[in-house]
Tab-separated table of C-alpha atoms in Angstrom:
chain	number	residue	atom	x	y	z
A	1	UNK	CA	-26.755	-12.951	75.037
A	2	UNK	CA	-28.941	-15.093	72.547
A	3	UNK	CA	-32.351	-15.912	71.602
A	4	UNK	CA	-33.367	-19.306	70.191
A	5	UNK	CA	-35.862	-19.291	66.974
A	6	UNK	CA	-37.711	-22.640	65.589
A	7	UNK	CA	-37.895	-22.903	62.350
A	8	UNK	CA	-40.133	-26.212	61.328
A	9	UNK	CA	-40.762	-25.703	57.938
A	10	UNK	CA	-37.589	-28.778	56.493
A	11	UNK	CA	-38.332	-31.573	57.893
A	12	UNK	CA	-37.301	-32.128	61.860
A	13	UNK	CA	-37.649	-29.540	63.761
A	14	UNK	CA	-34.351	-27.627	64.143
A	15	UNK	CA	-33.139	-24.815	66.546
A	16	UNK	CA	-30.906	-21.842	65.686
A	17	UNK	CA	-29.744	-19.216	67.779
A	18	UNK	CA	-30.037	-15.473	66.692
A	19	UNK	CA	-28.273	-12.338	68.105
A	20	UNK	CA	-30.886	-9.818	69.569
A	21	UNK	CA	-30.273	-6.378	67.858
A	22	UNK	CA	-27.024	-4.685	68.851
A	23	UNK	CA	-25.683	-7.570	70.321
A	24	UNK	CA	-22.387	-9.833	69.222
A	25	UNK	CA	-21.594	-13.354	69.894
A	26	UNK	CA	-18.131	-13.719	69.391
A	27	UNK	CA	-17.810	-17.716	69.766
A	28	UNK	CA	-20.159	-17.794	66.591
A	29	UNK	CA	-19.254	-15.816	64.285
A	30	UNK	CA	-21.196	-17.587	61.292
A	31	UNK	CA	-24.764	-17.676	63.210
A	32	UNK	CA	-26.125	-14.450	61.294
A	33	UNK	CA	-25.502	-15.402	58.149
A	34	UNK	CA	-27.353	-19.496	58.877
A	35	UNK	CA	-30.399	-17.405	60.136
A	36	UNK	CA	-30.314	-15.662	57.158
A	37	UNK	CA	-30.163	-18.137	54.889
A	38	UNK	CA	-33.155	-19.923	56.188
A	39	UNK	CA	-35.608	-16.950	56.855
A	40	UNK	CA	-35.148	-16.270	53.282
A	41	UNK	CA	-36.037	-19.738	52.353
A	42	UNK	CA	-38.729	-19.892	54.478
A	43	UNK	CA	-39.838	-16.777	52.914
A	44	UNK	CA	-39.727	-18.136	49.865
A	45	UNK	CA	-41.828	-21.527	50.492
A	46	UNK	CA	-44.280	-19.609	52.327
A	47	UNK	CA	-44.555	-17.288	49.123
A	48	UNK	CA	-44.973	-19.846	46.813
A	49	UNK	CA	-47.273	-22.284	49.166
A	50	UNK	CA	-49.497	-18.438	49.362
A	51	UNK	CA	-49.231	-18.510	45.643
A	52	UNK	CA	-50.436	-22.152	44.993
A	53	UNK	CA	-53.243	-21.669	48.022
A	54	UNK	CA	-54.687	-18.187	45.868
A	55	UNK	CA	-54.452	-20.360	42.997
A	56	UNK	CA	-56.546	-22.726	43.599
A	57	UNK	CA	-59.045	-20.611	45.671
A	58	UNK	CA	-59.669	-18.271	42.224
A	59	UNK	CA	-60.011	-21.571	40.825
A	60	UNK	CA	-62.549	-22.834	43.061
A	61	UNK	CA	-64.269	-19.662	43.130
A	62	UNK	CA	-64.481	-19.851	39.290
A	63	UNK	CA	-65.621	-22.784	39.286
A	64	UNK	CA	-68.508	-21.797	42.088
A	65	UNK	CA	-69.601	-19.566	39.588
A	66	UNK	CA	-69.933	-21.449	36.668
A	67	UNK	CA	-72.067	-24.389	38.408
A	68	UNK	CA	-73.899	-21.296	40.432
A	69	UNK	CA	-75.024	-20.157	36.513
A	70	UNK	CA	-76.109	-23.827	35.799
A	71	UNK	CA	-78.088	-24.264	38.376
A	72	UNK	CA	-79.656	-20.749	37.321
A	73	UNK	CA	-80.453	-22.801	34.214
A	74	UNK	CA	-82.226	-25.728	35.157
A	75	UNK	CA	-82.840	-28.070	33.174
A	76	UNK	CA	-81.638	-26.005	30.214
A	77	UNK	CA	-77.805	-26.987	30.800
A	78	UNK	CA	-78.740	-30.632	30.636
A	79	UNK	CA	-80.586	-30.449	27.531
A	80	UNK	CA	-78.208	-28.374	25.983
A	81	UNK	CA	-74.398	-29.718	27.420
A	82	UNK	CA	-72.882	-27.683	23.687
A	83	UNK	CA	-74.173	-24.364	24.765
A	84	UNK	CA	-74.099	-24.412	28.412
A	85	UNK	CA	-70.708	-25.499	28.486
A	86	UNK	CA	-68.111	-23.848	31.005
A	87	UNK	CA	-66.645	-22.182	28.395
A	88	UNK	CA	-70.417	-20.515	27.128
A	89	UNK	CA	-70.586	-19.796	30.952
A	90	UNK	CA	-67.635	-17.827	30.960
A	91	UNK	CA	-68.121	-15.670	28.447
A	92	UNK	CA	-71.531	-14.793	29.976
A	93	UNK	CA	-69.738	-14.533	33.131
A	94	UNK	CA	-67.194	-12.508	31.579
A	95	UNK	CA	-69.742	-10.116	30.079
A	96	UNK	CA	-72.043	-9.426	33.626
A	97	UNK	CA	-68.847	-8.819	35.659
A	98	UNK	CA	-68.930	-11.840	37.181
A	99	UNK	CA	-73.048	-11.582	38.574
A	100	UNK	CA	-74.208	-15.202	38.187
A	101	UNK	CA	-77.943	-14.324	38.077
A	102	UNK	CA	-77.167	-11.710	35.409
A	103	UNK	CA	-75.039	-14.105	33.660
A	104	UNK	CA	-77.487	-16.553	33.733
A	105	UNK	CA	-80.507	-14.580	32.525
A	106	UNK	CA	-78.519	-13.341	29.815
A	107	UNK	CA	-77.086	-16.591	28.754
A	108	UNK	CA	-81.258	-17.680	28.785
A	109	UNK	CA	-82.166	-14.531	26.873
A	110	UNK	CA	-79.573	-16.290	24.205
A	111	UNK	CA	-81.176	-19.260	24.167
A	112	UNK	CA	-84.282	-17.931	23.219
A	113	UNK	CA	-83.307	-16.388	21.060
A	114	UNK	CA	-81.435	-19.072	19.025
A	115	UNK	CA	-84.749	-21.599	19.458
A	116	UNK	CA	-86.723	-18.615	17.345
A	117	UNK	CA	-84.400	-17.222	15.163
A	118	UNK	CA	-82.108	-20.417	14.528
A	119	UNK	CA	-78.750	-18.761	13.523
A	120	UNK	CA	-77.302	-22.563	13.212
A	121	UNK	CA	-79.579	-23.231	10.452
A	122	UNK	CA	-78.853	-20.112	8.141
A	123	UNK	CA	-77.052	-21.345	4.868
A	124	UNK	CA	-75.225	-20.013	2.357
A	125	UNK	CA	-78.038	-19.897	0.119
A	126	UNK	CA	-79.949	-17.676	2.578
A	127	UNK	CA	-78.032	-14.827	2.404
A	128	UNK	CA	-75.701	-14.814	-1.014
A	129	UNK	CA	-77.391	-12.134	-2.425
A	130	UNK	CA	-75.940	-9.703	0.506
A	131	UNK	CA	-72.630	-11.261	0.172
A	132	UNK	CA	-72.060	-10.220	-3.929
A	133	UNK	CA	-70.453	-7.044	-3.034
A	134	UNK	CA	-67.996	-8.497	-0.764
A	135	UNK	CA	-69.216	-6.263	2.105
A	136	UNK	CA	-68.469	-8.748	4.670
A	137	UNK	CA	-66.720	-11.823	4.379
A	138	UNK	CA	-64.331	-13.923	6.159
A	139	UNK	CA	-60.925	-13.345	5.349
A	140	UNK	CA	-58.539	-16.309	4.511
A	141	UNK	CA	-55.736	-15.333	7.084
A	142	UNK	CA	-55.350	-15.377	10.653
A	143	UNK	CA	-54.294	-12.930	13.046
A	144	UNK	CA	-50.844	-13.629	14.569
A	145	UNK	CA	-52.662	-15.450	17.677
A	146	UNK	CA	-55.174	-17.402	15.007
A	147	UNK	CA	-57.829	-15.693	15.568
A	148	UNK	CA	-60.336	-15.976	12.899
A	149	UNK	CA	-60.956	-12.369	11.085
A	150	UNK	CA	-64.239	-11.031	9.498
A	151	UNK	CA	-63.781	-7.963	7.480
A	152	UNK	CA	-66.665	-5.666	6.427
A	153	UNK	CA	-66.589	-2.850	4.035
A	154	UNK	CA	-70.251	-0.691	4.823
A	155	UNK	CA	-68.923	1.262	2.147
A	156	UNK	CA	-69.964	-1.675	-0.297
A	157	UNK	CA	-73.451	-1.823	0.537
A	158	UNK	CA	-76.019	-3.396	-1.731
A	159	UNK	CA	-78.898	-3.983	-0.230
A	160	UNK	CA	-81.499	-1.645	2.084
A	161	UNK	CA	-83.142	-4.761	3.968
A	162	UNK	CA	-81.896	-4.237	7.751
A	163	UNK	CA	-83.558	-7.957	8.260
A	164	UNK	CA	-81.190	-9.173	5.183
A	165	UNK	CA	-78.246	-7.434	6.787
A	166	UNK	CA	-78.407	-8.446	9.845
A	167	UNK	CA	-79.096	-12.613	8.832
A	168	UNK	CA	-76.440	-12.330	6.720
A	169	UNK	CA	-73.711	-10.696	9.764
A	170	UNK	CA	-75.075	-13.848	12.056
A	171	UNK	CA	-74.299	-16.268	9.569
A	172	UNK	CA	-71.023	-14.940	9.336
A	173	UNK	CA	-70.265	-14.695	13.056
A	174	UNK	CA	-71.287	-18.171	13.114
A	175	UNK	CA	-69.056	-19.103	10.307
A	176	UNK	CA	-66.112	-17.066	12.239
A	177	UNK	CA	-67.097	-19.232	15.314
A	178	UNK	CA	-66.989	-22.410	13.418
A	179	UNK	CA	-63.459	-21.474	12.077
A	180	UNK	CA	-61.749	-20.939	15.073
A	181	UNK	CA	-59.095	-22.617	16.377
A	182	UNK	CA	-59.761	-25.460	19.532
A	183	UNK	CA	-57.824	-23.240	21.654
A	184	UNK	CA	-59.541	-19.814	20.710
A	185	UNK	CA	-62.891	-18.023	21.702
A	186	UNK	CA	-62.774	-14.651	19.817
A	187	UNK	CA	-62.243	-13.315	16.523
A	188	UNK	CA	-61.169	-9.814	15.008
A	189	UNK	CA	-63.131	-7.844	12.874
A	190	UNK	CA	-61.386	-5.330	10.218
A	191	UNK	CA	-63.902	-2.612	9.249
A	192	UNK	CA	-62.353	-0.957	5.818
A	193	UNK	CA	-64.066	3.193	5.100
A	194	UNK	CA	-63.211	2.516	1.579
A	195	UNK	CA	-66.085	4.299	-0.460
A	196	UNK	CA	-68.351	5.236	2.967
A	197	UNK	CA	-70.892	7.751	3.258
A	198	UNK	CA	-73.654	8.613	5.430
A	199	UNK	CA	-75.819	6.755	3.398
A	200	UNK	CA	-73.730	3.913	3.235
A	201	UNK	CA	-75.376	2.068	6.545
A	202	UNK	CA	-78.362	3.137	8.736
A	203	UNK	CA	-78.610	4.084	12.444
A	204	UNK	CA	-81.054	1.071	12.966
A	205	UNK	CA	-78.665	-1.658	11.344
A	206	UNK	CA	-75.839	-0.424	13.801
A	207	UNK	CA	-78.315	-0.365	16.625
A	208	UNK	CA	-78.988	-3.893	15.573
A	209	UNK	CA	-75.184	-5.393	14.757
A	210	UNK	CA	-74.531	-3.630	18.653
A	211	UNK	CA	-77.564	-5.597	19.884
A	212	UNK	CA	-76.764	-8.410	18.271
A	213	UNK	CA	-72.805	-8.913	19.026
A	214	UNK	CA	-73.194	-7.574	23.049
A	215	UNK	CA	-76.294	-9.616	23.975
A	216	UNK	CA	-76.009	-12.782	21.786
A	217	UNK	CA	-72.226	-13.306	21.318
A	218	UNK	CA	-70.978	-11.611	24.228
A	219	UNK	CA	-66.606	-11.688	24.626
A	220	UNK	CA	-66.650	-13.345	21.414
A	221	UNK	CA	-64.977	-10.097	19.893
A	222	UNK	CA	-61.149	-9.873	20.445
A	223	UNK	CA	-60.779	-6.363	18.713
A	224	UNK	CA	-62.579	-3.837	16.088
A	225	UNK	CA	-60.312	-1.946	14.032
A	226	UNK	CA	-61.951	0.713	11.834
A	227	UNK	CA	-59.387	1.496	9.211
A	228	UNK	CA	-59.464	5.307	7.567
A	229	UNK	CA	-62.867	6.212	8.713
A	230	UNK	CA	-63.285	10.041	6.953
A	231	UNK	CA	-63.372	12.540	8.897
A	232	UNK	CA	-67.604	12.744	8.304
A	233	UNK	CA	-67.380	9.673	10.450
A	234	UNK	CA	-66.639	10.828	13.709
A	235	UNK	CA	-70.308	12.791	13.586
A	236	UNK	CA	-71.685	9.164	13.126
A	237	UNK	CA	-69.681	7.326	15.988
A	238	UNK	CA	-70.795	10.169	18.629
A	239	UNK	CA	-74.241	8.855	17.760
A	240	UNK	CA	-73.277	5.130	17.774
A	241	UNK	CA	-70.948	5.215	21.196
A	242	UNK	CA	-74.032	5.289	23.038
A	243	UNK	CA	-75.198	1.942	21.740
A	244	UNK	CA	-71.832	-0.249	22.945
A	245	UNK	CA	-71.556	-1.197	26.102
A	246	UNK	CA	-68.313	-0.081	27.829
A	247	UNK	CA	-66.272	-3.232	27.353
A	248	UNK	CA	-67.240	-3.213	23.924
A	249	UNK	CA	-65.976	0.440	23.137
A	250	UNK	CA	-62.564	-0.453	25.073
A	251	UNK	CA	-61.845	-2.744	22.310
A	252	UNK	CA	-62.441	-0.493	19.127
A	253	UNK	CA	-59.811	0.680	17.565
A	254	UNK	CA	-59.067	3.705	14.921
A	255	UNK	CA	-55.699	2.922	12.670
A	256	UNK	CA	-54.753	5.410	9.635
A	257	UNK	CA	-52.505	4.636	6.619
A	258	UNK	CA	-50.834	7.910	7.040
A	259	UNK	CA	-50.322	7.267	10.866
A	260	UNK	CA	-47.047	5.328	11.610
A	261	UNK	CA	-48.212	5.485	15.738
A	262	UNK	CA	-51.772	3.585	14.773
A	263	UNK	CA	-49.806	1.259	11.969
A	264	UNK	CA	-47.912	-0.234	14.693
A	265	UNK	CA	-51.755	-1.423	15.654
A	266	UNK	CA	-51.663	-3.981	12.694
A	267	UNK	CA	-47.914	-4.738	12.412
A	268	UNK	CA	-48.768	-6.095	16.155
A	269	UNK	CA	-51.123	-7.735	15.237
A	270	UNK	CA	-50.565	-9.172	11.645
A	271	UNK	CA	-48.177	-10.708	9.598
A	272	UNK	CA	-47.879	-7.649	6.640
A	273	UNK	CA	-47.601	-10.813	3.984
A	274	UNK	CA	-51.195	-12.470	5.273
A	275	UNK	CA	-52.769	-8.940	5.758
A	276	UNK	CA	-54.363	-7.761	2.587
A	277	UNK	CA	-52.921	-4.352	1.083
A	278	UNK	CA	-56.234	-2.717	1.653
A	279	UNK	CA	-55.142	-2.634	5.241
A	280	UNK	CA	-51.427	-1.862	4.949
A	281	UNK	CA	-50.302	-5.411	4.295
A	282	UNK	CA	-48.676	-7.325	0.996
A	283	UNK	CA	-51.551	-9.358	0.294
A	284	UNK	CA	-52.901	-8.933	-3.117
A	285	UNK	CA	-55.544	-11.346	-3.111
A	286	UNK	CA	-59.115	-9.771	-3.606
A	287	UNK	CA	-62.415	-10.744	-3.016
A	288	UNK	CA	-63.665	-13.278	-5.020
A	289	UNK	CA	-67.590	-14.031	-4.947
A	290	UNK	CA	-67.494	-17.393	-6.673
A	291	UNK	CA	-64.500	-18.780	-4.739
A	292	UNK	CA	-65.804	-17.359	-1.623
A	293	UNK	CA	-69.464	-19.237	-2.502
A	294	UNK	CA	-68.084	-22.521	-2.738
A	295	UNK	CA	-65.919	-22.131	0.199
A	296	UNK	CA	-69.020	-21.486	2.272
A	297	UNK	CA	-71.300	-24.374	0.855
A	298	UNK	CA	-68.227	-26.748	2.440
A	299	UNK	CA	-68.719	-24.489	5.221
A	300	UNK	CA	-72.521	-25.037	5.739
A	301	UNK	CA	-72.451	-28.891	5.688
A	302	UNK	CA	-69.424	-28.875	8.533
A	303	UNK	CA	-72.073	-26.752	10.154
A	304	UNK	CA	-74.930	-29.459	9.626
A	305	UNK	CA	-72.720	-32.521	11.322
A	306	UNK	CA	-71.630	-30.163	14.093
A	307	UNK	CA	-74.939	-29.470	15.295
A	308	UNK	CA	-76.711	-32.555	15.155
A	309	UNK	CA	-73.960	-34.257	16.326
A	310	UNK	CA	-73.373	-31.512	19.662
A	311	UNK	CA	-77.026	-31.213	20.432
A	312	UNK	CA	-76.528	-27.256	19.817
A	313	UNK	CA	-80.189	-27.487	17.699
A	314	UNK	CA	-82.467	-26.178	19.909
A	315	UNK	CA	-85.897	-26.820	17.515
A	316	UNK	CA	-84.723	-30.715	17.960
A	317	UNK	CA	-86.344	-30.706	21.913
A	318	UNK	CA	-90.045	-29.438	21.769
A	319	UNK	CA	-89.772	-29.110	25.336
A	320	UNK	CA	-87.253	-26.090	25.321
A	321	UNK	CA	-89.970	-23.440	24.346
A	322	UNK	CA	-91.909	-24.332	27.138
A	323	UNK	CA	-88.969	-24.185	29.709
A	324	UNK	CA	-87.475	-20.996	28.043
A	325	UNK	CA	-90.703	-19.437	28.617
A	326	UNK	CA	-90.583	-20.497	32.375
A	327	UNK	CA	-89.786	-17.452	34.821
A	328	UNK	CA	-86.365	-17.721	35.922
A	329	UNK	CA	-85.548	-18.495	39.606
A	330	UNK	CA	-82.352	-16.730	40.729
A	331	UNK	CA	-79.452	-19.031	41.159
A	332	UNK	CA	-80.001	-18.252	44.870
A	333	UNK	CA	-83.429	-20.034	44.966
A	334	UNK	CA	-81.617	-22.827	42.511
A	335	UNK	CA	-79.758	-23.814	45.459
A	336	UNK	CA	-80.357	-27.403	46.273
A	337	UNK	CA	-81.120	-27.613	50.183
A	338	UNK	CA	-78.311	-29.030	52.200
A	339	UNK	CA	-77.788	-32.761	52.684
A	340	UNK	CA	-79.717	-33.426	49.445
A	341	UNK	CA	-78.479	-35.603	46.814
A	342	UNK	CA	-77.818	-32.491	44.344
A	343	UNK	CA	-75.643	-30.440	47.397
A	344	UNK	CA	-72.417	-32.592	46.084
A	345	UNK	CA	-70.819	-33.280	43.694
A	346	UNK	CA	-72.275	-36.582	41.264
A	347	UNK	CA	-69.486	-39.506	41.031
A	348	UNK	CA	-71.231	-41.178	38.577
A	349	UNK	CA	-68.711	-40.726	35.144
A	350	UNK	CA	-71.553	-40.174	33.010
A	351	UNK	CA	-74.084	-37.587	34.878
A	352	UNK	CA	-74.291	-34.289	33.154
A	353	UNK	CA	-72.265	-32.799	35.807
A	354	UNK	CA	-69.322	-35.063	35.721
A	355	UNK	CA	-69.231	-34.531	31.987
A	356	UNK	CA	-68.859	-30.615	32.459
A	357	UNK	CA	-66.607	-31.132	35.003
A	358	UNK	CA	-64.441	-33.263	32.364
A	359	UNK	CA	-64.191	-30.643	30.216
A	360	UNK	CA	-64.102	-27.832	32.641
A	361	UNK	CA	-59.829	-27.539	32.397
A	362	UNK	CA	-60.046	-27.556	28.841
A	363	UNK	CA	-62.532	-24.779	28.675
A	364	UNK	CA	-61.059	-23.113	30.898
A	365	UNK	CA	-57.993	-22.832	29.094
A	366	UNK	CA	-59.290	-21.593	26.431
A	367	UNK	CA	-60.995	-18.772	28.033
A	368	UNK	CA	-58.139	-17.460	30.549
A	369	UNK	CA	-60.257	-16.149	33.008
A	370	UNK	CA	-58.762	-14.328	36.324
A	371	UNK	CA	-61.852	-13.727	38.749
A	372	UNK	CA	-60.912	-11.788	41.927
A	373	UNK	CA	-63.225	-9.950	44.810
A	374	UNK	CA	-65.815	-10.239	42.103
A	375	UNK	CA	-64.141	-8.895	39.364
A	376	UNK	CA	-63.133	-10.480	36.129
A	377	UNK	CA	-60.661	-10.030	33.426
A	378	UNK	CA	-60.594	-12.131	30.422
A	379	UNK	CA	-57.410	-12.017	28.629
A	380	UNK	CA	-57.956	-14.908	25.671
A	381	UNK	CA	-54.304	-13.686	24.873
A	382	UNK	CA	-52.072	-11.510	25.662
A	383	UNK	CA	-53.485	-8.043	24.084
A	384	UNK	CA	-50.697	-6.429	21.776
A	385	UNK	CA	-52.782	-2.870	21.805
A	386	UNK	CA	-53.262	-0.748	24.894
């Protein structure tokens, strides 16, 4: 006896009959293995259709997101396009697990704090004096994914001024930011114990680098490797753990010379001939203050046309103090009511909106972002250390 399926899924309609279990058809012998044949294809193009369909929804929900943190922003993301861009969003995003009014305060609490303390507009002349030692600097290789590096040797300290200290890391993490490449949004930073001691950096300048980095760069830091820390250290970090956040502790890494397991760490992540022999690689090349000087003076003035021509100058609008100071509705209450003019989506090619929508793809891109049942992952690339 036999049972007719319809399959509809290539093209006409077409009808196939199937043998109920424990049954035989002995005029059609080849009927099991047709029905096989197309229940796994249909399998199969159901699969990928699911795939393309969950796709697109995390894509659309991403997307949700983002424009749910601009309209958090008011006024603020038209004013500023440079750094309320999807991929600033993200990051933010990123950082609050996804919360758009968290993400959205936090990204504001930025802002304010860039139109008082003006990190754009620090310049090399600034803050030379902390650089003599070569206690942090920006290193003149890549890591193998071209990721800018910043390397910092506390042990090197020279000065006691936790205000100079702390002007001098922001210019550099701006200087990192400036160096990256299009299709990067983090950098690495290589912490050296060479010469360390207690004394070498206090409790309130690591409160303040934490502070700093988590609220005001947040996701902008790929990895933290802190090369031979003594053994006096690990009193110190118990201290300091408390101050990072928990993504931020996931990505902190301990390597030792004399440890071939932790080596692997920087082989993974480094070519040995770029890496400088202070942290296991072939490169003898040494700080040099003078070279390093003129380097960033070319530096700052790349920094001067990127600002004023992106709009990322936030003293330019004398407007933006008095909206930063504004309480913040949540992006809830931002909501435009339905039917009005703001509820879609602008088709005019040069609104605001159509111009972060332009770039949206790109930015996207470069932050891979995977957001499911409110959870996010960002994976800028694919992490060599677990």
């Amino acid at each position: 006896m036999l049972s007719t399926v319809k399959i509809t899924n290539y093209g006409p309609e077409k009808k196939f009959n199937i043998l109920r279990v424990g049954e035989r058809d002995h005029n059609n012998s080849s009927v099991e293995l047709q029905i096989l044949f197309y229940a796994v294809m249909l399998h199969s193009t159901r699969s990928k259709s699911s795939g393309a369909e969950k796709s697109l929804s995390h894509e659309e929900q991403q997307q949700a997101k983002i424009d749910e943190v601009r309209r958090g922003l008011g006024p603020l993301a038209d004013k500023l396009p440079n750094l309320c861009s999807d991929g600033w969003i993200l990051r933010y995003l990123s950082a609050r697990n996804w919360d758009a009014d968290k993400a959205s305060k936090m990204l504001k609490e930025t802002l304010k704090w860039r139109l008082e303390y003006k990190p754009e507009s620090i310049r090399w002349e600034d803050v030379a004096r902390e650089a003599e030692t070569g206690k942090l600097y920006r290193a003149n290789y890549l890591d193998k994914y071209g990721r800018t590096v910043l390397v910092m040797r506390p042990g090197f300290q020279n000065t006691s001024s936790t205000k100079g200290q702390i002007r001098y890391l922001v210019y550099c993490i701006e200087n990192a930011i400036l160096n990256l490449a299009a299709d990067q949004e983090q950098m690495i930073w290589l912490i050296d114990f060479q010469g360390w001691t207690m004394a070498s950096i206090t409790l309130k300048v690591t409160r303040e680098t934490a502070h700093v980095l988590q609220d005001y760069y947040p996701e902008r830091l790929a990895l933290g490797i802190l090369y031979n820390p003594p053994r006096i250290f690990e009193s110190f970090w118990k201290v300091v753990k408390p101050f990072l956040d928990q993504k931020t502790y996931k990505k902190v890494k301990f390597v030792y010379s004399d440890d071939t397991d932790s080596q692997k760490i920087m082989t993974d992540l480094f070519d040995i001939n770029n890496l400088e022999s202070a942290f296991g690689g072939y490169n003898q090349v040494e700080f040099d203050f003078n070279k390093y000087a003129e380097q960033m003076k070319e530096d700052d003035k790349k920094m001067s046309a990127l600002v004023n021509s992106t709009g990322s100058v936030l003293s330019q609008d004398s407007s933006l103090a008095s909206i930063l100071q504004q309480p913040e509705p949540s992006t809830s209450e931002a909501l435009p009511p339905q039917g009005s003019p703001d509820s879609s989506s602008s088709s005019d090619p040069g609104s605001p909106k159509s111009a972060h929508n332009k770039n949206s793809k790109e930015n996207k891109e470069k932050l891979n972002l995977n957001y499911d049942s409110g959870s996010a992952k960002l994976d800028v690339q694919p992490e060599p250390i677990k």
